[in-house]
PDB file of N, CA and C in Angstrom:
ATOM      1  N   UNK A   1      -5.031  46.908 -23.371  1.00  0.00           N
ATOM      2  CA  UNK A   1      -3.893  46.718 -22.253  1.00  0.00           C
ATOM      3  C   UNK A   1      -4.550  46.570 -21.118  1.00  0.00           C
ATOM      4  N   UNK A   2      -5.917  46.789 -20.859  1.00  0.00           N
ATOM      5  CA  UNK A   2      -6.467  46.261 -19.605  1.00  0.00           C
ATOM      6  C   UNK A   2      -6.990  44.947 -19.754  1.00  0.00           C
ATOM      7  N   UNK A   3      -7.252  44.330 -20.643  1.00  0.00           N
ATOM      8  CA  UNK A   3      -7.332  42.798 -20.863  1.00  0.00           C
ATOM      9  C   UNK A   3      -6.256  42.048 -20.635  1.00  0.00           C
ATOM     10  N   UNK A   4      -5.119  42.643 -21.053  1.00  0.00           N
ATOM     11  CA  UNK A   4      -3.691  42.093 -20.972  1.00  0.00           C
ATOM     12  C   UNK A   4      -3.468  42.171 -19.581  1.00  0.00           C
ATOM     13  N   UNK A   5      -3.545  42.728 -18.548  1.00  0.00           N
ATOM     14  CA  UNK A   5      -3.271  43.094 -17.247  1.00  0.00           C
ATOM     15  C   UNK A   5      -4.256  42.226 -16.499  1.00  0.00           C
ATOM     16  N   UNK A   6      -5.337  41.888 -16.964  1.00  0.00           N
ATOM     17  CA  UNK A   6      -6.387  41.282 -16.418  1.00  0.00           C
ATOM     18  C   UNK A   6      -6.176  39.733 -16.661  1.00  0.00           C
ATOM     19  N   UNK A   7      -5.291  39.432 -17.837  1.00  0.00           N
ATOM     20  CA  UNK A   7      -5.266  37.997 -18.406  1.00  0.00           C
ATOM     21  C   UNK A   7      -4.082  37.400 -17.366  1.00  0.00           C
ATOM     22  N   UNK A   8      -2.647  38.607 -17.158  1.00  0.00           N
ATOM     23  CA  UNK A   8      -1.984  38.181 -16.510  1.00  0.00           C
ATOM     24  C   UNK A   8      -2.384  37.897 -15.097  1.00  0.00           C
ATOM     25  N   UNK A   9      -3.113  38.633 -14.511  1.00  0.00           N
ATOM     26  CA  UNK A   9      -3.739  38.743 -13.084  1.00  0.00           C
ATOM     27  C   UNK A   9      -4.036  37.389 -12.813  1.00  0.00           C
ATOM     28  N   UNK A  10      -5.116  37.073 -13.799  1.00  0.00           N
ATOM     29  CA  UNK A  10      -5.597  35.514 -13.382  1.00  0.00           C
ATOM     30  C   UNK A  10      -4.750  34.359 -13.708  1.00  0.00           C
ATOM     31  N   UNK A  11      -3.762  34.704 -14.692  1.00  0.00           N
ATOM     32  CA  UNK A  11      -2.677  33.435 -14.756  1.00  0.00           C
ATOM     33  C   UNK A  11      -2.171  33.339 -13.593  1.00  0.00           C
ATOM     34  N   UNK A  12      -1.434  34.558 -12.853  1.00  0.00           N
ATOM     35  CA  UNK A  12      -0.717  34.529 -11.586  1.00  0.00           C
ATOM     36  C   UNK A  12      -1.686  33.869 -10.642  1.00  0.00           C
ATOM     37  N   UNK A  13      -3.027  34.171 -10.541  1.00  0.00           N
ATOM     38  CA  UNK A  13      -3.735  33.632  -9.658  1.00  0.00           C
ATOM     39  C   UNK A  13      -3.899  32.026  -9.426  1.00  0.00           C
ATOM     40  N   UNK A  14      -4.212  31.495 -10.595  1.00  0.00           N
ATOM     41  CA  UNK A  14      -4.032  30.138 -11.301  1.00  0.00           C
ATOM     42  C   UNK A  14      -2.849  29.462 -10.857  1.00  0.00           C
ATOM     43  N   UNK A  15      -1.565  30.168 -11.141  1.00  0.00           N
ATOM     44  CA  UNK A  15      -0.626  29.331 -10.986  1.00  0.00           C
ATOM     45  C   UNK A  15      -0.012  29.245  -9.267  1.00  0.00           C
ATOM     46  N   UNK A  16      -0.606  30.486  -8.498  1.00  0.00           N
ATOM     47  CA  UNK A  16      -0.454  30.499  -6.978  1.00  0.00           C
ATOM     48  C   UNK A  16      -1.257  29.296  -6.617  1.00  0.00           C
ATOM     49  N   UNK A  17      -2.584  29.056  -7.155  1.00  0.00           N
ATOM     50  CA  UNK A  17      -3.697  28.253  -6.392  1.00  0.00           C
ATOM     51  C   UNK A  17      -3.317  26.882  -6.816  1.00  0.00           C
ATOM     52  N   UNK A  18      -2.592  26.458  -8.099  1.00  0.00           N
ATOM     53  CA  UNK A  18      -2.156  25.214  -8.257  1.00  0.00           C
ATOM     54  C   UNK A  18      -0.952  24.846  -7.644  1.00  0.00           C
ATOM     55  N   UNK A  19       0.185  25.825  -7.108  1.00  0.00           N
ATOM     56  CA  UNK A  19       1.260  25.494  -6.495  1.00  0.00           C
ATOM     57  C   UNK A  19       0.714  25.074  -4.913  1.00  0.00           C
ATOM     58  N   UNK A  20      -0.217  26.126  -4.657  1.00  0.00           N
ATOM     59  CA  UNK A  20      -0.982  25.742  -2.976  1.00  0.00           C
ATOM     60  C   UNK A  20      -1.286  24.280  -3.296  1.00  0.00           C
ATOM     61  N   UNK A  21      -2.168  23.996  -4.310  1.00  0.00           N
ATOM     62  CA  UNK A  21      -2.744  22.573  -4.158  1.00  0.00           C
ATOM     63  C   UNK A  21      -1.514  21.487  -3.897  1.00  0.00           C
ATOM     64  N   UNK A  22      -0.459  21.600  -4.772  1.00  0.00           N
ATOM     65  CA  UNK A  22       0.507  20.470  -4.975  1.00  0.00           C
ATOM     66  C   UNK A  22       1.392  20.662  -3.567  1.00  0.00           C
ATOM     67  N   UNK A  23       1.290  21.605  -2.777  1.00  0.00           N
ATOM     68  CA  UNK A  23       2.075  21.464  -1.226  1.00  0.00           C
ATOM     69  C   UNK A  23       1.286  21.147  -0.187  1.00  0.00           C
ATOM     70  N   UNK A  24       0.209  20.809  -0.298  1.00  0.00           N
ATOM     71  CA  UNK A  24      -0.926  20.506   0.637  1.00  0.00           C
ATOM     72  C   UNK A  24      -0.575  18.796   1.086  1.00  0.00           C
ATOM     73  N   UNK A  25      -0.682  18.844   2.343  1.00  0.00           N
ATOM     74  CA  UNK A  25      -0.467  17.243   2.548  1.00  0.00           C
ATOM     75  C   UNK A  25      -1.471  16.133   2.137  1.00  0.00           C
ATOM     76  N   UNK A  26      -0.693  14.893   1.679  1.00  0.00           N
ATOM     77  CA  UNK A  26      -1.778  14.092   1.433  1.00  0.00           C
ATOM     78  C   UNK A  26      -1.588  12.747   2.159  1.00  0.00           C
ATOM     79  N   UNK A  27      -2.689  12.434   2.575  1.00  0.00           N
ATOM     80  CA  UNK A  27      -2.803  10.978   3.584  1.00  0.00           C
ATOM     81  C   UNK A  27      -1.833   9.613   2.917  1.00  0.00           C
ATOM     82  N   UNK A  28      -2.373   9.516   1.792  1.00  0.00           N
ATOM     83  CA  UNK A  28      -2.017   8.217   1.258  1.00  0.00           C
ATOM     84  C   UNK A  28      -0.956   8.586   0.211  1.00  0.00           C
ATOM     85  N   UNK A  29       0.103   9.408   0.308  1.00  0.00           N
ATOM     86  CA  UNK A  29       1.286   9.846  -0.807  1.00  0.00           C
ATOM     87  C   UNK A  29       2.183   8.944  -0.855  1.00  0.00           C
ATOM     88  N   UNK A  30       2.814   8.839  -2.013  1.00  0.00           N
ATOM     89  CA  UNK A  30       3.849   7.965  -2.129  1.00  0.00           C
ATOM     90  C   UNK A  30       5.234   7.756  -1.606  1.00  0.00           C
ATOM     91  N   UNK A  31       5.415   9.143  -0.931  1.00  0.00           N
ATOM     92  CA  UNK A  31       6.548   9.271   0.040  1.00  0.00           C
ATOM     93  C   UNK A  31       6.101   8.430   1.313  1.00  0.00           C
ATOM     94  N   UNK A  32       4.970   8.553   2.065  1.00  0.00           N
ATOM     95  CA  UNK A  32       4.587   7.603   3.211  1.00  0.00           C
ATOM     96  C   UNK A  32       4.580   6.342   2.844  1.00  0.00           C
ATOM     97  N   UNK A  33       4.418   5.945   1.587  1.00  0.00           N
ATOM     98  CA  UNK A  33       4.213   4.566   1.584  1.00  0.00           C
ATOM     99  C   UNK A  33       5.733   4.016   1.388  1.00  0.00           C
ATOM    100  N   UNK A  34       6.729   4.734   0.847  1.00  0.00           N
ATOM    101  CA  UNK A  34       8.137   4.468   0.700  1.00  0.00           C
ATOM    102  C   UNK A  34       8.866   4.291   2.021  1.00  0.00           C
ATOM    103  N   UNK A  35       8.486   5.095   3.048  1.00  0.00           N
ATOM    104  CA  UNK A  35       8.878   5.329   4.040  1.00  0.00           C
ATOM    105  C   UNK A  35       8.571   4.134   5.094  1.00  0.00           C
ATOM    106  N   UNK A  36       7.370   3.634   4.833  1.00  0.00           N
ATOM    107  CA  UNK A  36       6.718   2.570   5.495  1.00  0.00           C
ATOM    108  C   UNK A  36       7.630   1.278   4.839  1.00  0.00           C
ATOM    109  N   UNK A  37       7.728   1.058   3.728  1.00  0.00           N
ATOM    110  CA  UNK A  37       8.652   0.062   3.247  1.00  0.00           C
ATOM    111  C   UNK A  37       9.943  -0.018   3.883  1.00  0.00           C
ATOM    112  N   UNK A  38      10.529   1.242   3.706  1.00  0.00           N
ATOM    113  CA  UNK A  38      11.987   1.200   4.485  1.00  0.00           C
ATOM    114  C   UNK A  38      12.064   0.836   6.046  1.00  0.00           C
ATOM    115  N   UNK A  39      10.687   1.385   6.686  1.00  0.00           N
ATOM    116  CA  UNK A  39      10.799   0.754   8.309  1.00  0.00           C
ATOM    117  C   UNK A  39      10.752  -0.754   8.325  1.00  0.00           C
ATOM    118  N   UNK A  40      10.645  -1.360   7.344  1.00  0.00           N
ATOM    119  CA  UNK A  40      10.282  -2.683   7.519  1.00  0.00           C
ATOM    120  C   UNK A  40      11.582  -3.701   7.296  1.00  0.00           C
ATOM    121  N   UNK A  41      12.882  -2.925   7.068  1.00  0.00           N
ATOM    122  CA  UNK A  41      13.881  -3.494   6.845  1.00  0.00           C
ATOM    123  C   UNK A  41      14.546  -3.338   8.471  1.00  0.00           C
ATOM    124  N   UNK A  42      15.489  -4.380   8.671  1.00  0.00           N
ATOM    125  CA  UNK A  42      15.921  -4.683  10.143  1.00  0.00           C
ATOM    126  C   UNK A  42      17.365  -5.171   9.810  1.00  0.00           C
ATOM    127  N   UNK A  43      18.508  -4.342  10.536  1.00  0.00           N
ATOM    128  CA  UNK A  43      19.767  -4.928  10.266  1.00  0.00           C
ATOM    129  C   UNK A  43      19.856  -6.410  11.268  1.00  0.00           C
ATOM    130  N   UNK A  44      20.822  -7.246  10.573  1.00  0.00           N
ATOM    131  CA  UNK A  44      20.707  -8.675  11.209  1.00  0.00           C
ATOM    132  C   UNK A  44      22.270  -8.973  11.083  1.00  0.00           C
ATOM    133  N   UNK A  45      22.723  -9.647  11.955  1.00  0.00           N
ATOM    134  CA  UNK A  45      24.073 -10.175  11.959  1.00  0.00           C
ATOM    135  C   UNK A  45      24.171 -11.580  10.765  1.00  0.00           C
ATOM    136  N   UNK A  46      25.512 -11.893  10.534  1.00  0.00           N
ATOM    137  CA  UNK A  46      25.930 -13.017   9.354  1.00  0.00           C
ATOM    138  C   UNK A  46      25.359 -14.149  10.187  1.00  0.00           C
ATOM    139  N   UNK A  47      25.404 -14.412  11.293  1.00  0.00           N
ATOM    140  CA  UNK A  47      24.892 -15.623  12.299  1.00  0.00           C
ATOM    141  C   UNK A  47      23.290 -15.670  11.926  1.00  0.00           C
ATOM    142  N   UNK A  48      22.752 -14.865  11.924  1.00  0.00           N
ATOM    143  CA  UNK A  48      21.172 -14.531  11.932  1.00  0.00           C
ATOM    144  C   UNK A  48      20.825 -15.091  10.396  1.00  0.00           C
ATOM    145  N   UNK A  49      21.348 -15.066   9.478  1.00  0.00           N
ATOM    146  CA  UNK A  49      21.039 -15.456   8.200  1.00  0.00           C
ATOM    147  C   UNK A  49      20.801 -17.135   7.908  1.00  0.00           C
ATOM    148  N   UNK A  50      19.872 -17.619   7.339  1.00  0.00           N
ATOM    149  CA  UNK A  50      19.650 -19.104   7.081  1.00  0.00           C
ATOM    150  C   UNK A  50      20.895 -19.505   6.949  1.00  0.00           C
ATOM    151  N   UNK A  51      21.109 -20.885   7.333  1.00  0.00           N
ATOM    152  CA  UNK A  51      21.942 -21.901   7.218  1.00  0.00           C
ATOM    153  C   UNK A  51      22.661 -21.922   5.875  1.00  0.00           C
ATOM    154  N   UNK A  52      21.387 -22.346   4.821  1.00  0.00           N
ATOM    155  CA  UNK A  52      22.023 -22.426   3.322  1.00  0.00           C
ATOM    156  C   UNK A  52      22.518 -21.169   2.716  1.00  0.00           C
ATOM    157  N   UNK A  53      22.228 -20.064   3.283  1.00  0.00           N
ATOM    158  CA  UNK A  53      22.915 -18.774   3.015  1.00  0.00           C
ATOM    159  C   UNK A  53      24.110 -18.598   3.309  1.00  0.00           C
ATOM    160  N   UNK A  54      24.144 -18.624   4.651  1.00  0.00           N
ATOM    161  CA  UNK A  54      25.690 -18.585   5.269  1.00  0.00           C
ATOM    162  C   UNK A  54      26.690 -19.540   4.315  1.00  0.00           C
ATOM    163  N   UNK A  55      26.356 -20.771   4.098  1.00  0.00           N
ATOM    164  CA  UNK A  55      27.077 -21.561   3.575  1.00  0.00           C
ATOM    165  C   UNK A  55      27.146 -21.371   1.922  1.00  0.00           C
ATOM    166  N   UNK A  56      26.303 -20.577   1.421  1.00  0.00           N
ATOM    167  CA  UNK A  56      26.442 -20.188  -0.047  1.00  0.00           C
ATOM    168  C   UNK A  56      27.654 -19.385  -0.147  1.00  0.00           C
ATOM    169  N   UNK A  57      27.447 -18.159   0.923  1.00  0.00           N
ATOM    170  CA  UNK A  57      28.384 -17.138   1.136  1.00  0.00           C
ATOM    171  C   UNK A  57      29.670 -17.676   1.478  1.00  0.00           C
ATOM    172  N   UNK A  58      30.111 -18.552   2.168  1.00  0.00           N
ATOM    173  CA  UNK A  58      31.386 -18.967   2.873  1.00  0.00           C
ATOM    174  C   UNK A  58      31.878 -19.754   1.585  1.00  0.00           C
ATOM    175  N   UNK A  59      31.164 -20.441   0.632  1.00  0.00           N
ATOM    176  CA  UNK A  59      31.693 -21.355  -0.445  1.00  0.00           C
ATOM    177  C   UNK A  59      32.009 -20.371  -1.721  1.00  0.00           C
ATOM    178  N   UNK A  60      31.653 -19.107  -1.966  1.00  0.00           N
ATOM    179  CA  UNK A  60      31.581 -18.355  -3.018  1.00  0.00           C
ATOM    180  C   UNK A  60      32.430 -17.065  -2.827  1.00  0.00           C
ATOM    181  N   UNK A  61      32.680 -16.693  -1.731  1.00  0.00           N
ATOM    182  CA  UNK A  61      33.084 -15.054  -1.312  1.00  0.00           C
ATOM    183  C   UNK A  61      33.779 -15.255  -0.448  1.00  0.00           C
ATOM    184  N   UNK A  62      34.784 -14.058  -0.487  1.00  0.00           N
ATOM    185  CA  UNK A  62      36.123 -14.006   0.315  1.00  0.00           C
ATOM    186  C   UNK A  62      35.427 -13.975   2.162  1.00  0.00           C
ATOM    187  N   UNK A  63      35.993 -14.291   2.915  1.00  0.00           N
ATOM    188  CA  UNK A  63      35.696 -14.409   4.246  1.00  0.00           C
ATOM    189  C   UNK A  63      35.456 -12.910   5.074  1.00  0.00           C
ATOM    190  N   UNK A  64      36.542 -12.251   4.342  1.00  0.00           N
ATOM    191  CA  UNK A  64      36.464 -10.894   4.861  1.00  0.00           C
ATOM    192  C   UNK A  64      35.558  -9.797   4.653  1.00  0.00           C
ATOM    193  N   UNK A  65      34.905 -10.062   3.046  1.00  0.00           N
ATOM    194  CA  UNK A  65      34.083  -9.288   2.600  1.00  0.00           C
ATOM    195  C   UNK A  65      32.687  -8.854   2.864  1.00  0.00           C
ATOM    196  N   UNK A  66      32.335  -9.381   3.953  1.00  0.00           N
ATOM    197  CA  UNK A  66      30.919  -9.258   4.330  1.00  0.00           C
ATOM    198  C   UNK A  66      30.917  -7.521   4.838  1.00  0.00           C
ATOM    199  N   UNK A  67      29.682  -7.004   4.284  1.00  0.00           N
ATOM    200  CA  UNK A  67      29.624  -5.910   4.479  1.00  0.00           C
ATOM    201  C   UNK A  67      28.313  -5.661   5.734  1.00  0.00           C
ATOM    202  N   UNK A  68      27.113  -6.010   4.913  1.00  0.00           N
ATOM    203  CA  UNK A  68      25.941  -5.931   5.641  1.00  0.00           C
ATOM    204  C   UNK A  68      25.003  -6.990   5.343  1.00  0.00           C
ATOM    205  N   UNK A  69      24.001  -7.002   6.257  1.00  0.00           N
ATOM    206  CA  UNK A  69      22.755  -8.305   5.945  1.00  0.00           C
ATOM    207  C   UNK A  69      21.582  -7.587   6.730  1.00  0.00           C
ATOM    208  N   UNK A  70      20.531  -7.312   5.692  1.00  0.00           N
ATOM    209  CA  UNK A  70      19.249  -6.512   6.205  1.00  0.00           C
ATOM    210  C   UNK A  70      18.236  -7.667   6.106  1.00  0.00           C
ATOM    211  N   UNK A  71      17.200  -7.858   7.107  1.00  0.00           N
ATOM    212  CA  UNK A  71      16.211  -8.590   6.850  1.00  0.00           C
ATOM    213  C   UNK A  71      15.123  -7.784   6.410  1.00  0.00           C
ATOM    214  N   UNK A  72      14.479  -8.177   5.569  1.00  0.00           N
ATOM    215  CA  UNK A  72      13.122  -7.150   4.996  1.00  0.00           C
ATOM    216  C   UNK A  72      11.944  -7.896   5.543  1.00  0.00           C
ATOM    217  N   UNK A  73      11.085  -6.858   5.828  1.00  0.00           N
ATOM    218  CA  UNK A  73       9.856  -7.640   6.125  1.00  0.00           C
ATOM    219  C   UNK A  73       9.246  -8.367   5.196  1.00  0.00           C
ATOM    220  N   UNK A  74       8.066  -9.187   5.810  1.00  0.00           N
ATOM    221  CA  UNK A  74       7.530 -10.044   5.346  1.00  0.00           C
ATOM    222  C   UNK A  74       6.659  -9.434   4.295  1.00  0.00           C
ATOM    223  N   UNK A  75       6.306 -10.128   2.867  1.00  0.00           N
ATOM    224  CA  UNK A  75       5.263  -9.813   1.803  1.00  0.00           C
ATOM    225  C   UNK A  75       4.916 -11.097   1.712  1.00  0.00           C
ATOM    226  N   UNK A  76       4.032 -11.243   0.251  1.00  0.00           N
ATOM    227  CA  UNK A  76       3.469 -12.561   0.064  1.00  0.00           C
ATOM    228  C   UNK A  76       4.501 -13.450  -0.161  1.00  0.00           C
ATOM    229  N   UNK A  77       5.725 -13.069  -0.770  1.00  0.00           N
ATOM    230  CA  UNK A  77       6.637 -14.203  -0.747  1.00  0.00           C
ATOM    231  C   UNK A  77       7.648 -14.609   0.403  1.00  0.00           C
ATOM    232  N   UNK A  78       7.181 -13.995   1.583  1.00  0.00           N
ATOM    233  CA  UNK A  78       7.920 -14.204   2.753  1.00  0.00           C
ATOM    234  C   UNK A  78       8.961 -13.183   2.982  1.00  0.00           C
ATOM    235  N   UNK A  79       9.702 -13.787   3.920  1.00  0.00           N
ATOM    236  CA  UNK A  79      11.024 -12.714   4.350  1.00  0.00           C
ATOM    237  C   UNK A  79      12.043 -12.913   3.463  1.00  0.00           C
ATOM    238  N   UNK A  80      12.618 -11.909   3.078  1.00  0.00           N
ATOM    239  CA  UNK A  80      13.857 -11.748   2.228  1.00  0.00           C
ATOM    240  C   UNK A  80      14.821 -11.106   2.872  1.00  0.00           C
ATOM    241  N   UNK A  81      16.172 -11.810   2.839  1.00  0.00           N
ATOM    242  CA  UNK A  81      17.450 -11.236   3.358  1.00  0.00           C
ATOM    243  C   UNK A  81      18.195 -10.656   2.349  1.00  0.00           C
ATOM    244  N   UNK A  82      18.636  -9.417   2.584  1.00  0.00           N
ATOM    245  CA  UNK A  82      19.722  -8.893   1.551  1.00  0.00           C
ATOM    246  C   UNK A  82      20.969  -8.702   2.053  1.00  0.00           C
ATOM    247  N   UNK A  83      22.081  -9.145   1.492  1.00  0.00           N
ATOM    248  CA  UNK A  83      23.391  -9.400   2.111  1.00  0.00           C
ATOM    249  C   UNK A  83      24.438  -8.714   0.736  1.00  0.00           C
ATOM    250  N   UNK A  84      25.214  -7.635   1.492  1.00  0.00           N
ATOM    251  CA  UNK A  84      26.278  -7.281   0.657  1.00  0.00           C
ATOM    252  C   UNK A  84      27.418  -7.722   1.240  1.00  0.00           C
ATOM    253  N   UNK A  85      28.422  -8.018   0.068  1.00  0.00           N
ATOM    254  CA  UNK A  85      29.688  -8.320   0.250  1.00  0.00           C
ATOM    255  C   UNK A  85      30.607  -7.819  -0.912  1.00  0.00           C
ATOM    256  N   UNK A  86      31.629  -6.988  -0.032  1.00  0.00           N
ATOM    257  CA  UNK A  86      32.656  -6.326  -0.949  1.00  0.00           C
ATOM    258  C   UNK A  86      33.566  -7.325  -1.601  1.00  0.00           C
ATOM    259  N   UNK A  87      33.899  -7.139  -2.805  1.00  0.00           N
ATOM    260  CA  UNK A  87      34.951  -7.741  -3.391  1.00  0.00           C
ATOM    261  C   UNK A  87      35.704  -6.979  -4.656  1.00  0.00           C
ATOM    262  N   UNK A  88      36.760  -6.637  -4.263  1.00  0.00           N
ATOM    263  CA  UNK A  88      37.919  -5.409  -4.792  1.00  0.00           C
ATOM    264  C   UNK A  88      37.281  -4.229  -4.692  1.00  0.00           C
ATOM    265  N   UNK A  89      36.721  -3.453  -6.112  1.00  0.00           N
ATOM    266  CA  UNK A  89      36.233  -2.604  -6.070  1.00  0.00           C
ATOM    267  C   UNK A  89      34.857  -2.446  -6.160  1.00  0.00           C
ATOM    268  N   UNK A  90      34.175  -3.813  -6.086  1.00  0.00           N
ATOM    269  CA  UNK A  90      32.470  -3.913  -6.345  1.00  0.00           C
ATOM    270  C   UNK A  90      32.088  -4.190  -5.103  1.00  0.00           C
ATOM    271  N   UNK A  91      30.805  -4.155  -5.183  1.00  0.00           N
ATOM    272  CA  UNK A  91      29.936  -4.842  -3.990  1.00  0.00           C
ATOM    273  C   UNK A  91      28.944  -5.648  -5.119  1.00  0.00           C
ATOM    274  N   UNK A  92      28.837  -6.707  -4.144  1.00  0.00           N
ATOM    275  CA  UNK A  92      27.836  -7.982  -4.672  1.00  0.00           C
ATOM    276  C   UNK A  92      26.539  -7.783  -3.725  1.00  0.00           C
ATOM    277  N   UNK A  93      25.376  -7.936  -4.212  1.00  0.00           N
ATOM    278  CA  UNK A  93      24.388  -7.603  -3.583  1.00  0.00           C
ATOM    279  C   UNK A  93      23.544  -8.527  -3.882  1.00  0.00           C
ATOM    280  N   UNK A  94      23.417  -9.563  -2.738  1.00  0.00           N
ATOM    281  CA  UNK A  94      22.677 -11.093  -2.589  1.00  0.00           C
ATOM    282  C   UNK A  94      21.262 -11.064  -2.197  1.00  0.00           C
ATOM    283  N   UNK A  95      20.358 -11.762  -2.661  1.00  0.00           N
ATOM    284  CA  UNK A  95      18.787 -11.724  -1.877  1.00  0.00           C
ATOM    285  C   UNK A  95      18.728 -12.962  -1.736  1.00  0.00           C
ATOM    286  N   UNK A  96      18.278 -13.773  -0.515  1.00  0.00           N
ATOM    287  CA  UNK A  96      17.890 -15.045   0.139  1.00  0.00           C
ATOM    288  C   UNK A  96      16.569 -14.870   0.565  1.00  0.00           C
ATOM    289  N   UNK A  97      15.812 -16.157   0.158  1.00  0.00           N
ATOM    290  CA  UNK A  97      14.323 -16.234   0.856  1.00  0.00           C
ATOM    291  C   UNK A  97      14.748 -16.922   2.141  1.00  0.00           C
ATOM    292  N   UNK A  98      13.491 -17.106   2.707  1.00  0.00           N
ATOM    293  CA  UNK A  98      13.633 -17.514   4.366  1.00  0.00           C
ATOM    294  C   UNK A  98      14.282 -18.698   4.640  1.00  0.00           C
ATOM    295  N   UNK A  99      14.272 -19.820   3.566  1.00  0.00           N
ATOM    296  CA  UNK A  99      14.875 -21.057   3.552  1.00  0.00           C
ATOM    297  C   UNK A  99      16.543 -20.738   2.980  1.00  0.00           C
ATOM    298  N   UNK A 100      17.201 -19.833   2.790  1.00  0.00           N
ATOM    299  CA  UNK A 100      18.547 -19.640   2.333  1.00  0.00           C
ATOM    300  C   UNK A 100      18.532 -19.725   0.991  1.00  0.00           C
ATOM    301  N   UNK A 101      17.300 -19.978  -0.084  1.00  0.00           N
ATOM    302  CA  UNK A 101      17.663 -19.972  -1.474  1.00  0.00           C
ATOM    303  C   UNK A 101      17.996 -18.767  -1.924  1.00  0.00           C
ATOM    304  N   UNK A 102      18.880 -18.696  -2.991  1.00  0.00           N
ATOM    305  CA  UNK A 102      19.287 -17.563  -3.725  1.00  0.00           C
ATOM    306  C   UNK A 102      18.220 -17.047  -4.506  1.00  0.00           C
ATOM    307  N   UNK A 103      17.707 -15.704  -4.515  1.00  0.00           N
ATOM    308  CA  UNK A 103      16.551 -15.090  -5.082  1.00  0.00           C
ATOM    309  C   UNK A 103      17.254 -14.382  -6.173  1.00  0.00           C
ATOM    310  N   UNK A 104      18.455 -13.395  -6.211  1.00  0.00           N
ATOM    311  CA  UNK A 104      18.832 -12.403  -7.044  1.00  0.00           C
ATOM    312  C   UNK A 104      20.280 -12.160  -6.105  1.00  0.00           C
ATOM    313  N   UNK A 105      21.054 -11.772  -7.332  1.00  0.00           N
ATOM    314  CA  UNK A 105      22.784 -11.698  -7.260  1.00  0.00           C
ATOM    315  C   UNK A 105      22.894 -10.416  -8.228  1.00  0.00           C
ATOM    316  N   UNK A 106      23.428  -9.394  -7.729  1.00  0.00           N
ATOM    317  CA  UNK A 106      23.934  -8.204  -8.910  1.00  0.00           C
ATOM    318  C   UNK A 106      25.332  -7.468  -8.331  1.00  0.00           C
ATOM    319  N   UNK A 107      25.910  -6.827  -8.960  1.00  0.00           N
ATOM    320  CA  UNK A 107      27.183  -6.337  -8.695  1.00  0.00           C
ATOM    321  C   UNK A 107      27.123  -4.887  -9.144  1.00  0.00           C
ATOM    322  N   UNK A 108      27.289  -4.202  -7.930  1.00  0.00           N
ATOM    323  CA  UNK A 108      27.575  -2.564  -8.276  1.00  0.00           C
ATOM    324  C   UNK A 108      28.926  -2.076  -7.949  1.00  0.00           C
ATOM    325  N   UNK A 109      29.007  -0.653  -8.226  1.00  0.00           N
ATOM    326  CA  UNK A 109      30.166  -0.172  -7.733  1.00  0.00           C
ATOM    327  C   UNK A 109      30.208   0.386  -6.346  1.00  0.00           C
ATOM    328  N   UNK A 110      31.258   0.507  -5.573  1.00  0.00           N
ATOM    329  CA  UNK A 110      31.275   0.794  -4.007  1.00  0.00           C
ATOM    330  C   UNK A 110      30.731   2.435  -4.143  1.00  0.00           C
TER     331      UNK A 110
END
């Protein structure tokens, strides 16, 4: 019985110590890197998009469907613009480079 109590006390102590280590602040944590990435996004107007991107949107999507445009910070590939356009019950998310060329296009539910 004495050994059982000692074993339970040791397990409880190790559990507490492990949880205390998990809650300590870490300088280069994943959370801080994600927040740093999201800070690089900047809301822009449709007029501030590259000319070719505006032309592509005008030709392929309804005029009143524009929802948002975000300029993402520069990386090794350069500046990326993300544009959201509403169509019926879907949201089309487009990505353009700094020249206005389409990088990707995907559909999501609203």
